[in-house]
Coordinates of C-alpha atoms and ligand atoms in Angstrom, one line a residue:
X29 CA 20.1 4.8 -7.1
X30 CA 23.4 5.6 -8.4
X31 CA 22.9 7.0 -11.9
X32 CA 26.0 5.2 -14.0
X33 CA 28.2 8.0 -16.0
X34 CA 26.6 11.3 -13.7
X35 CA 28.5 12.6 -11.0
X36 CA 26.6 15.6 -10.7
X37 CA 22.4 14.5 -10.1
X38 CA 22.0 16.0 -6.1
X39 CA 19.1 16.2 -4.2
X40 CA 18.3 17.3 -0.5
X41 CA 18.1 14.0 2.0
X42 CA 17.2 11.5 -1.2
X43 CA 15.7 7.9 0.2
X44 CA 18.3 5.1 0.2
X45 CA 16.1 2.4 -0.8
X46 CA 16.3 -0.7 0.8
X47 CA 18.4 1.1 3.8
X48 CA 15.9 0.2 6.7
X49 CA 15.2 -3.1 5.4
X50 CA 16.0 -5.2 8.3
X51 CA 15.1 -3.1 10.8
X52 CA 11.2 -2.3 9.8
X53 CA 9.0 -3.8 12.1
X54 CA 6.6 -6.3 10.7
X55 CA 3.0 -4.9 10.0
X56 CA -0.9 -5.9 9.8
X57 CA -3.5 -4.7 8.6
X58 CA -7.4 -5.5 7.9
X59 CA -6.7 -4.8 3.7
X60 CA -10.0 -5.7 2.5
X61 CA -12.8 -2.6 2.7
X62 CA -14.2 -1.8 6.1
X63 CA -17.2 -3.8 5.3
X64 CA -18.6 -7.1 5.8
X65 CA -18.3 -8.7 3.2
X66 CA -17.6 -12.6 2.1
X67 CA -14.2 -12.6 2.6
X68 CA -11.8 -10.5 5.3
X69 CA -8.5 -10.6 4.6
X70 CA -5.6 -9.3 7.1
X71 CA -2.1 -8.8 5.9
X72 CA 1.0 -9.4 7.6
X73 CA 4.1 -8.1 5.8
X74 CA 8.0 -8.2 7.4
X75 CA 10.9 -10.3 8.7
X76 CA 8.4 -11.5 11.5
X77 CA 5.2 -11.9 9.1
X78 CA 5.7 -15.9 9.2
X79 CA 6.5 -16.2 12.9
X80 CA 3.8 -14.2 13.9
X81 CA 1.1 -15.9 11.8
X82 CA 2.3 -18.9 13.0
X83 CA 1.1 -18.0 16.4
X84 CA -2.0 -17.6 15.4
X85 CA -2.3 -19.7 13.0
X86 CA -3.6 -23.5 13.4
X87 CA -3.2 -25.2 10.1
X88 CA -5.4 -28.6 9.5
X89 CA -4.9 -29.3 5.8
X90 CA -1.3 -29.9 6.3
X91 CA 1.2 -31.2 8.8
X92 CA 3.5 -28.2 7.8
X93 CA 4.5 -25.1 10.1
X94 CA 3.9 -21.9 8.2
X95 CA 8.0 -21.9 7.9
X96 CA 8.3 -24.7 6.2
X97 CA 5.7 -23.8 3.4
X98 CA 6.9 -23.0 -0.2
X99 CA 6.1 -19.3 -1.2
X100 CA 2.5 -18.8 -3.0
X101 CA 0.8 -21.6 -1.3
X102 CA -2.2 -21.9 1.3
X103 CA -3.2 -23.8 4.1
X104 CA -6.6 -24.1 5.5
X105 CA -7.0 -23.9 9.3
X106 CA -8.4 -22.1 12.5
X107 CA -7.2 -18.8 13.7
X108 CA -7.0 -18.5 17.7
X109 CA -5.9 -15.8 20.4
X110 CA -3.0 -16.1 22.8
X111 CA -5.9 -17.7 25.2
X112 CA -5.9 -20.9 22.6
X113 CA -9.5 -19.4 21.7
X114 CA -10.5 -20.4 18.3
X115 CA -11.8 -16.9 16.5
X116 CA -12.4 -18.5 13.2
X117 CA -11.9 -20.9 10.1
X118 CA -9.1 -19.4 7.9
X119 CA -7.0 -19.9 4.9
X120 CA -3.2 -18.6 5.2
X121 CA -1.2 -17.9 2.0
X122 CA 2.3 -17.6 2.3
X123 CA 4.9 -15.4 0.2
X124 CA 8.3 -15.5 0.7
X125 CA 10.7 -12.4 0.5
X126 CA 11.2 -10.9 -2.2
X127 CA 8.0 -12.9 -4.3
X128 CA 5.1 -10.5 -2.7
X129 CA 3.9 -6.9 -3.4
X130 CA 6.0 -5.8 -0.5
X131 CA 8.9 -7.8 -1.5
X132 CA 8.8 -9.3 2.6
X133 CA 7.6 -12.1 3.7
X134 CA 3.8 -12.2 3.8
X135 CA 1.5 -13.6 5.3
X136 CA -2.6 -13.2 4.0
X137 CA -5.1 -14.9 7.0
X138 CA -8.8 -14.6 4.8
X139 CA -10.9 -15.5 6.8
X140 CA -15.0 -14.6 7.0
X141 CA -16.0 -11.2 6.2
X142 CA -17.3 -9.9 9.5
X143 CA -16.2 -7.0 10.6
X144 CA -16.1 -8.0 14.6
X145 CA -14.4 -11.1 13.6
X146 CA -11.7 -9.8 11.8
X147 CA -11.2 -7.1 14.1
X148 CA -10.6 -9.9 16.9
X149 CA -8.1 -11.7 14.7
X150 CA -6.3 -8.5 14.4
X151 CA -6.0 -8.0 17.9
X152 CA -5.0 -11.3 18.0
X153 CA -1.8 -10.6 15.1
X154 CA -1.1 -7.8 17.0
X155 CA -0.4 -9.9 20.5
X156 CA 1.6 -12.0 18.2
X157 CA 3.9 -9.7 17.5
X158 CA 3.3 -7.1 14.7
X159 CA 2.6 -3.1 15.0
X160 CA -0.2 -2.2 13.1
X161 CA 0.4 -0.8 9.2
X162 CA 0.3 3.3 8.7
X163 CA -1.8 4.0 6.0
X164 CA -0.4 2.9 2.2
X165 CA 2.2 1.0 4.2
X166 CA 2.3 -1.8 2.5
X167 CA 2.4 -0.1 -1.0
X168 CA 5.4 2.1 0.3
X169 CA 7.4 -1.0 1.4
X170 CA 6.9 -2.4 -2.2
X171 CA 8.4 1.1 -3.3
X172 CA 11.1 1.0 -0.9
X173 CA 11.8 -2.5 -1.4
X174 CA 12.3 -1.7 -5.0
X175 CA 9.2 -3.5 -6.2
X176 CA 7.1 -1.0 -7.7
X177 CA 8.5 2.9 -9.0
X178 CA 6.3 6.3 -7.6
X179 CA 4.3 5.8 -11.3
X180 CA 3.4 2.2 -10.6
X181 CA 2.8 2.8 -6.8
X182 CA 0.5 5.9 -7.6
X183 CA -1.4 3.5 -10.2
X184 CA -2.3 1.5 -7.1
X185 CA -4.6 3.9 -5.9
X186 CA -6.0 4.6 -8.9
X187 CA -6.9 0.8 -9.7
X188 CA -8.9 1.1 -6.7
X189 CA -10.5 4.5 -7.7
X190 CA -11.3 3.3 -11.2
X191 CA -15.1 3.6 -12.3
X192 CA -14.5 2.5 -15.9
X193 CA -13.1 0.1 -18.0
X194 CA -10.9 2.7 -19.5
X195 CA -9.6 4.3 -15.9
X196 CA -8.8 0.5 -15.1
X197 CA -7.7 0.1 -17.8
X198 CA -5.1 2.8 -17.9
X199 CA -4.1 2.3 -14.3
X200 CA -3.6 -1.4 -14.6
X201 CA -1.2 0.1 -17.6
X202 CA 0.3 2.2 -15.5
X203 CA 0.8 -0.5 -12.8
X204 CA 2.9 -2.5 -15.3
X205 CA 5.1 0.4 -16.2
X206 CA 4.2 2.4 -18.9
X207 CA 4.3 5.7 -17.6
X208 CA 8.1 4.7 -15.8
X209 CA 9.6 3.3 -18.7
X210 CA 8.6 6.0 -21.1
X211 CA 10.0 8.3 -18.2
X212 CA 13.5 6.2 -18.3
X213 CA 13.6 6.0 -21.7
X214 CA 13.3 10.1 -21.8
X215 CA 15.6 10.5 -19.1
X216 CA 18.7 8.0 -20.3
X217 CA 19.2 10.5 -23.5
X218 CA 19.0 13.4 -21.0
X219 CA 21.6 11.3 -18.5
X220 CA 23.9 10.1 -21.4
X221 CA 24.3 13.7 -22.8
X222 CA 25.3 14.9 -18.8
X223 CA 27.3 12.2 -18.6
X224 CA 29.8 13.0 -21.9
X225 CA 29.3 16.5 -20.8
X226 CA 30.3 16.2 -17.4
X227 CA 33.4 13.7 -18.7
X228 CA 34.5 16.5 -21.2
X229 CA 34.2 19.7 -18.9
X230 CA 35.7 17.8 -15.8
X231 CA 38.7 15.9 -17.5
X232 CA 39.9 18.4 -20.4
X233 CA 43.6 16.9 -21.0
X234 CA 41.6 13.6 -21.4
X235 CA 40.8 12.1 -25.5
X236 CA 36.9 13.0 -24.6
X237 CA 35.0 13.9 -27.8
X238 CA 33.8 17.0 -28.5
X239 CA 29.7 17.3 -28.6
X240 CA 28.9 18.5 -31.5
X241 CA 26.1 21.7 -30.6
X242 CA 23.7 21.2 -32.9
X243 CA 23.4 16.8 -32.0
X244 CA 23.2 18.7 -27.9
X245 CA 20.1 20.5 -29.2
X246 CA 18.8 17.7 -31.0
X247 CA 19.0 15.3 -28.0
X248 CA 16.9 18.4 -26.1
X249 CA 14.5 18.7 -28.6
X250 CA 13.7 15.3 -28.7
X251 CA 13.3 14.9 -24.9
X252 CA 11.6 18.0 -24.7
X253 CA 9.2 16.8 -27.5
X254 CA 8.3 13.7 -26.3
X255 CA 7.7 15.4 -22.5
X256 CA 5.1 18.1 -23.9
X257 CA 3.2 15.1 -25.5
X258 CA 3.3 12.9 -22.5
X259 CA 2.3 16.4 -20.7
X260 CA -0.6 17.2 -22.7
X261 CA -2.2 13.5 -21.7
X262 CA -2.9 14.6 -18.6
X263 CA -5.6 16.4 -18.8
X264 CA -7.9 13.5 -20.5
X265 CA -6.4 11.0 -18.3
X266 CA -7.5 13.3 -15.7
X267 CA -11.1 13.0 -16.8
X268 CA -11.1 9.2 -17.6
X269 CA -9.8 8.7 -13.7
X270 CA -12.0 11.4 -12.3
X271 CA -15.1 12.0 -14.1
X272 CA -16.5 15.5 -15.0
X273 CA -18.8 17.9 -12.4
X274 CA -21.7 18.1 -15.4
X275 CA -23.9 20.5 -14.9
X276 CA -27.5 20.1 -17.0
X277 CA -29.0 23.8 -17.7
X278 CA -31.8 25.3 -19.0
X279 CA -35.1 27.2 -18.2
X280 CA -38.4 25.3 -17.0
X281 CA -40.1 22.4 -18.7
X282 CA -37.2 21.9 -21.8
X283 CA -36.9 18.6 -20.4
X284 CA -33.6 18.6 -18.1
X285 CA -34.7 15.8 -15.9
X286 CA -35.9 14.0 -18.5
X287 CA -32.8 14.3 -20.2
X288 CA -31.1 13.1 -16.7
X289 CA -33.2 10.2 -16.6
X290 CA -32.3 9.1 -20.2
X291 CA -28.5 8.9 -19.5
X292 CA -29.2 7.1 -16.0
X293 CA -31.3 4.5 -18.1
X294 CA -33.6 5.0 -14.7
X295 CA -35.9 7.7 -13.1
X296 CA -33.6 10.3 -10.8
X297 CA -35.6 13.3 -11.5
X298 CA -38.6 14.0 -11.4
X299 CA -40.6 14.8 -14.4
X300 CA -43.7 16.7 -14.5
X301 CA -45.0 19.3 -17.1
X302 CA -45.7 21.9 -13.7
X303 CA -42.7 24.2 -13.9
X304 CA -40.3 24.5 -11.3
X305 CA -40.6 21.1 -10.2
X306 CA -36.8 20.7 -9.9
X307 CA -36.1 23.2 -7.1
X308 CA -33.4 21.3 -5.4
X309 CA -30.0 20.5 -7.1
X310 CA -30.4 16.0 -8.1
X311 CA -27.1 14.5 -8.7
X312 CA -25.8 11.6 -9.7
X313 CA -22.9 9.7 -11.2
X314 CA -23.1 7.6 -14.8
X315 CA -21.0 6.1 -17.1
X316 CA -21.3 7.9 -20.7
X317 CA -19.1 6.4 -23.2
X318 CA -15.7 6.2 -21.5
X319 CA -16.3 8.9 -19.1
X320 CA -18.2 9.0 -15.7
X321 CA -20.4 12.5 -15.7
X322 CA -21.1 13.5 -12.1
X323 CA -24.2 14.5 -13.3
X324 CA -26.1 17.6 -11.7
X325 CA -29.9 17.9 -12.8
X326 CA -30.8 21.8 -11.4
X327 CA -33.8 24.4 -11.2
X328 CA -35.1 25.6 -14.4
X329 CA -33.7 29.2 -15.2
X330 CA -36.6 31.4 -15.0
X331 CA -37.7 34.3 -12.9
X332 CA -39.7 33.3 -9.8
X333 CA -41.2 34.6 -6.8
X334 CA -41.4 31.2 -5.2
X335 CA -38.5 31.5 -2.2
X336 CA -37.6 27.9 -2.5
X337 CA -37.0 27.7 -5.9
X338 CA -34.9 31.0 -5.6
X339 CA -32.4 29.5 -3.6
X340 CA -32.8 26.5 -6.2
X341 CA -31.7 28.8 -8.8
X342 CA -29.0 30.4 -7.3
X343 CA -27.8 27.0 -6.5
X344 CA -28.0 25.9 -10.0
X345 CA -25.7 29.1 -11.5
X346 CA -23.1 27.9 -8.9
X347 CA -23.1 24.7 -10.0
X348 CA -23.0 26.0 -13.6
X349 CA -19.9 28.2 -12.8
X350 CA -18.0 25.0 -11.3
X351 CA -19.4 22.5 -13.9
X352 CA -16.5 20.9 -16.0
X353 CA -19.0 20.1 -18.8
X354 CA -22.7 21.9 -19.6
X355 CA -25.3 20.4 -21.2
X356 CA -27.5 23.3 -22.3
X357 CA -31.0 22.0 -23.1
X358 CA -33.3 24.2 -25.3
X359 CA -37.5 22.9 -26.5
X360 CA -37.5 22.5 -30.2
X361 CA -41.1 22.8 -29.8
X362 CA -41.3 26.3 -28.5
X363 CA -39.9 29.4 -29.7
X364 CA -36.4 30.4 -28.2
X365 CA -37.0 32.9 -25.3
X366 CA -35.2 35.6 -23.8
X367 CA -34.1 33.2 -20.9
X368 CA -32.5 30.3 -23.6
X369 CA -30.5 33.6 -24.7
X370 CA -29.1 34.6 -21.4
X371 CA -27.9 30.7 -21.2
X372 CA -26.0 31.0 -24.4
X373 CA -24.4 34.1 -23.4
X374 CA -23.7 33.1 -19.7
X375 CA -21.8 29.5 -21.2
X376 CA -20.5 30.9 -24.2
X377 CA -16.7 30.3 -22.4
X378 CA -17.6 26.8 -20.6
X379 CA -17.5 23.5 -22.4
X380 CA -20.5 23.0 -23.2
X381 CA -23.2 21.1 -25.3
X382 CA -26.0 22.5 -26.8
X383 CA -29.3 20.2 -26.6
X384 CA -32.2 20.3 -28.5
X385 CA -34.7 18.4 -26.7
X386 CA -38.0 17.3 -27.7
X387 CA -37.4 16.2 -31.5
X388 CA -40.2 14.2 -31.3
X389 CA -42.9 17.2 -31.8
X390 CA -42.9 19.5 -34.3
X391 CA -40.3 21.8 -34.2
X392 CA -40.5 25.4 -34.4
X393 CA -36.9 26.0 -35.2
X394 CA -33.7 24.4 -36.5
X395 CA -30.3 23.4 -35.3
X396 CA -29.2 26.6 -37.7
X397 CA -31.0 28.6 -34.7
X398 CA -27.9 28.0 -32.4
X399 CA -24.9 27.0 -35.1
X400 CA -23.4 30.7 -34.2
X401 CA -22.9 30.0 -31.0
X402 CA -19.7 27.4 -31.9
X403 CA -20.9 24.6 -29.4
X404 CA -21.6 21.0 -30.6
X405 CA -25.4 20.1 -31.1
X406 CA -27.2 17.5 -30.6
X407 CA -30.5 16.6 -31.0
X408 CA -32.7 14.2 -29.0
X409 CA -35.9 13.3 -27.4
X410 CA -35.2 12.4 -24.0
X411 CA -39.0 11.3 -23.3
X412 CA -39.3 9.0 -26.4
X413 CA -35.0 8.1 -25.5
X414 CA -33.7 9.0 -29.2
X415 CA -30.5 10.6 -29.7
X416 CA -28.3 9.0 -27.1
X417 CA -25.7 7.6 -29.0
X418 CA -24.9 10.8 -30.8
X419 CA -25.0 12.8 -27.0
X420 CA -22.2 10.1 -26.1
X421 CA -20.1 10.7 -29.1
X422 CA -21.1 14.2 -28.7
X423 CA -19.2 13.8 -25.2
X424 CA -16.1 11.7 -25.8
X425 CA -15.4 14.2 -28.7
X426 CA -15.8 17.4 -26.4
X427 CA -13.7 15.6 -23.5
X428 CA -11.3 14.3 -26.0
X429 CA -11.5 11.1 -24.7
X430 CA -12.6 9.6 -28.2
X431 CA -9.3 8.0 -29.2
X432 CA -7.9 7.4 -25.5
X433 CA -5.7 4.8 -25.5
X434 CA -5.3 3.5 -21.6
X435 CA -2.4 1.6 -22.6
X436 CA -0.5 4.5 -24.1
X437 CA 2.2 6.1 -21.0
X438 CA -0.5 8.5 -19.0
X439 CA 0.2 11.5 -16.6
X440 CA -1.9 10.3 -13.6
X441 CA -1.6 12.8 -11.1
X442 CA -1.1 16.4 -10.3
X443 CA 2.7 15.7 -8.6
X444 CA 3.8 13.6 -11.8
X445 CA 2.4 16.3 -14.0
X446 CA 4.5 19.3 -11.9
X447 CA 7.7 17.0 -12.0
X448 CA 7.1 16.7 -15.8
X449 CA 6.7 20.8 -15.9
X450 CA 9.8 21.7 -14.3
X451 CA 11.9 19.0 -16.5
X452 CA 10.2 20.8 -19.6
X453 CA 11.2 24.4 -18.4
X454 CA 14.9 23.3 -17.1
X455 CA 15.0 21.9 -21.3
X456 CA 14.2 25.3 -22.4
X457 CA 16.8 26.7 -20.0
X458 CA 19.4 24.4 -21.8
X459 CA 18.2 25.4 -24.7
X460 CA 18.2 28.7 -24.3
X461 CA 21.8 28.8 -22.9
X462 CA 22.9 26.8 -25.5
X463 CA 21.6 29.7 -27.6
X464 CA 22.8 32.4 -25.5
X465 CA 26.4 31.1 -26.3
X466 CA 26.8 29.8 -22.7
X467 CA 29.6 27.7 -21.6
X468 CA 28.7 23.6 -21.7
X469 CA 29.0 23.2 -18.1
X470 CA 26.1 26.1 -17.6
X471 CA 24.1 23.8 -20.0
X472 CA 24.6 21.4 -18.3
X473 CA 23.5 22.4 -14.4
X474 CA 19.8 23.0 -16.9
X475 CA 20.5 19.2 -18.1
X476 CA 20.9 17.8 -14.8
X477 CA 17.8 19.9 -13.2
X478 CA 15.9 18.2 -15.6
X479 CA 17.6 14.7 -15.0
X480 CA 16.4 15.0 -11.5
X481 CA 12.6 16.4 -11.6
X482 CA 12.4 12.9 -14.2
X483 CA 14.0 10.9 -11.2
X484 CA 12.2 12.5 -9.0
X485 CA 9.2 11.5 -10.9
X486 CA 9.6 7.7 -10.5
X487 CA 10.8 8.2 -7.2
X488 CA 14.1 7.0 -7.9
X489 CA 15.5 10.7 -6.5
X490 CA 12.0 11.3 -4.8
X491 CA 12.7 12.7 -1.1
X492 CA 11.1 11.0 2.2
X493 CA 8.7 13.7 2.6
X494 CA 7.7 13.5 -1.1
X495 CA 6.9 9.8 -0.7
X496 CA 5.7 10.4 2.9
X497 CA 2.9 12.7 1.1
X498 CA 1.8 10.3 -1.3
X499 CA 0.9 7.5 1.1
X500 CA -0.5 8.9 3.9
X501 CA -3.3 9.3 1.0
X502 CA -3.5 5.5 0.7
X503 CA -6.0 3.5 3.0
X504 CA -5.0 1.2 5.7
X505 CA -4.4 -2.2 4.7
X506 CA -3.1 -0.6 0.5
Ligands
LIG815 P1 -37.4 20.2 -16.8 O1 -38.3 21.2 -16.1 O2 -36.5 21.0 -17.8 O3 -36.6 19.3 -15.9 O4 -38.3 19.3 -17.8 P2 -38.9 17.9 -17.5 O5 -37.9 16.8 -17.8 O6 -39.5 17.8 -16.1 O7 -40.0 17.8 -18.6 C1 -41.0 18.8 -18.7 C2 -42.1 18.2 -19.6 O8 -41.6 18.0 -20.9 C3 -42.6 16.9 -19.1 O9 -44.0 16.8 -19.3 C4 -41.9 15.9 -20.0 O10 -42.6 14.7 -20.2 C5 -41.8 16.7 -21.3 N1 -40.7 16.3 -22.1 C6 -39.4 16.2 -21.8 N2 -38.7 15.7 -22.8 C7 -39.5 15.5 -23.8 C8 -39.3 15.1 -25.2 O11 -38.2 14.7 -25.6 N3 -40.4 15.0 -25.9 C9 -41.7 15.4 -25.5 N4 -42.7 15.3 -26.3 N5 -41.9 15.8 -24.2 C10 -40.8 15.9 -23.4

């Protein structure tokens, strides 16, 4: 992309997009999972995609070749192999170049959702012409084909990892663009500033206006304000898409299965009032709030001689030690003991939530008990199933995904967050060589740094081994 105004935005070997349009080879893949299922549906994407579904392709609801179809419609019919076998019944919607994801022609073939089957018809595409797709293929045509930025391609693959309405939610937001135009609209202050700079250091005899230094800064400090914001959203976005390792802690019988069976809504532990019953390490994933906890349910903490549930232990403080998120789980029933104080001190700098369990009985001490400790508590009994709502809110406010708003611009992944860094530290270099008294040209190799970890963001500057990177992650078929 040629940035209008800028003569002075390099990178090594950019991508020309759109350059080997023309001479890609048309592709197929099997893009539904690698299951059976109902439906199977292969892809065909290229300059070929119509030709070669048309030799596969025997339509029956219409006297029309597949060529002479208008884009976005279907025709029901039989697939067949270059024998003039018949592999199956199948519906074949048509897109024409540039109306489809990959902006190419396209062809989709569903057909049923048996594995062997579709395989077969695959084989079949292949003989007809196409090569099969590498993996994310299809998604990186739609980015080289201009369709789709780096922010809205990467937002494909986390519409398919979502486990919540709020990580769909958030990546379908992403999808339509928020993340790249809040990017652009950063970036087109930053590239309007280089531009008049450039324009005033490069042509001095010319009637350029002066910048004024202290609008310069402002324009930085603007930009730079609106990138640390954008930059601190990626940690909570980060949990909404993942999830949180969630470790639950606590010596024997305090009622950490229990507690994991209450926020599964179902048994996963078993619960027993024999002490180390728990010897193994039970996980499981569930939805709490607008978070998925991969939840771990481990051995009680106590001192044993039992071999098995030594090794259970161990397991259970390595599990603590990578946890994201502690639920510590203490018996209002019983006196605290020396073990529920070696908890508190081993989590006191982990995130952490401090339980008391067992409301339901008479409790021998109060929530005062562990106020010191500077950890939200909550109370509950997970055996009679009170208290969940307040351990959710309890949760959302510790993650700080209470007020997330999934259709506010969201830092998805590690490489958008790095690209966000640099442009944040090249700002500060402007800045700081504004300060230093520097001359505007020096300011301006910091402006133009930034101006290029933002392209390089959206991929609009991103380099081929950049993109390369991001969709060999992609499935086959994506
Ligand atoms: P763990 O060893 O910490 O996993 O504890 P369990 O979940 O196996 O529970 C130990 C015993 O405490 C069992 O008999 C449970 O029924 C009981 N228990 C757990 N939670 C509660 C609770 O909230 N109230 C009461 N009354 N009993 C509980």
């Amino acid at each position: 992309m040629v940035v209008e105004g800028s003569t002075t935005i390099f990178l090594a070997s950019p991508i020309v997009i759109g350059k080997r349009k023309g001479v890609m080879k048309t592709i197929a893949a099997i893009s539904t999972a690698p299951a059976v299922g109902g439906i199977g549906v292969i892809r065909i994407s290229g300059d070929d995609a119509i030709a070669v579904a048309a030799r596969v392709f025997r339509a029956v609801s219409t006297k029309k070749a597949l060529c002479e179809m208008q884009g976005y419609t279907a025709a029901f019919g039989y697939v067949q192999n270059a024998a003039g076998q018949t592999l199956d019944e199948c519906v074949a919607l048509v897109f024409k170049a540039p109306h489809s994801f990959t902006g190419e022609d396209v062809v989709e073939l569903s057909c049923h959702g048996g594995l062997f089957l579709l395989k077969k018809v695959l084989e079949a595409v292949y003989a007809a012409g196409a090569v099969p797709a590498e993996a994310g293929e299809f998604t990186k045509r739609a980015f080289l084909n201009k369709k789709i930025d780096l922010t809205e391609a990467e937002a494909v693959a986390s519409i398919i990892a979502a486990q919540s309405d709020a990580s769909a939610a958030a990546a379908m937001s992403a999808k339509e663009g928020a993340l790249f135009q809040k990017i652009s609209q950063i970036n087109a202050s930053l590239i309007a500033l280089s531009a008049h700079l450039a324009a005033w250091t490069d042509y001095p005899d010319d009637d350029i206006e002066a910048i004024d230094t202290a609008h310069l800064k402002n324009v930085i400090l603007q930009a730079k304000q609106e990138s640390r914001e954008l930059l601190e959203t990626f940690e909570v976005s980060k949990i909404v898409a993942e999830g949180v390792e969630t470790a639950i802690l606590g010596r024997t019988n305090v009622g950490k299965s229990s507690l994991m069976n209450l926020i599964c809504g179902e048994q996963k532990s078993i619960v027993t009032e024999i002490e180390g019953t728990t010897r193994d390490v039970v996980e499981t994933s569930v939805r709490c709030g607008n978070v998925v906890l991969k939840l771990s349910d481990t051995a009680g903490l106590r001192q044993s001689e039992d071999k098995i549930e030594q090794i259970g232990i161990a397991l259970s403080k390595k599990k603590a030690a990578s946890a994201g998120l502690i639920f510590a789980v203490f018996d209002t029933s019983k006196p605290l003991s020396q073990e529920d104080f070696a908890l508190l001190e081993a989590i006191k700098n982990k995130r952490a939530i401090l339980i008391m369990n067992k409301i339901d009985l008479s409790a021998v001490w109060e929530s005062s008990a562990l106020a010191g400790f500077g950890k939200r508590i909550v109370a509950v009994s997970a055996k009679q199933a009170e208290g969940y709502e307040a351990l959710v809110q309890a949760v959302e406010e510790e993650l700080g995904t209470k007020d997330f708003n999934p259709y506010a611009p969201l830092l998805a992944t590690a490489r958008q967050k790095n690209c966000l860094a640099t442009a944040l530290s090249c700002m500060e270099e402007a800045l700081e060589a504004i300060e230093a008294g520097l001359t505007l040209d020096a300011v301006n190799v910091s402006i133009d740094a930034a101006v290029s970890a933002f392209l390089e963001l959206t991929g609009e500057r991103a380099t081929e081994k950049i993109t390369d990177e991001i969709f060999k992650h992609f499935c086959v078929g994506k």
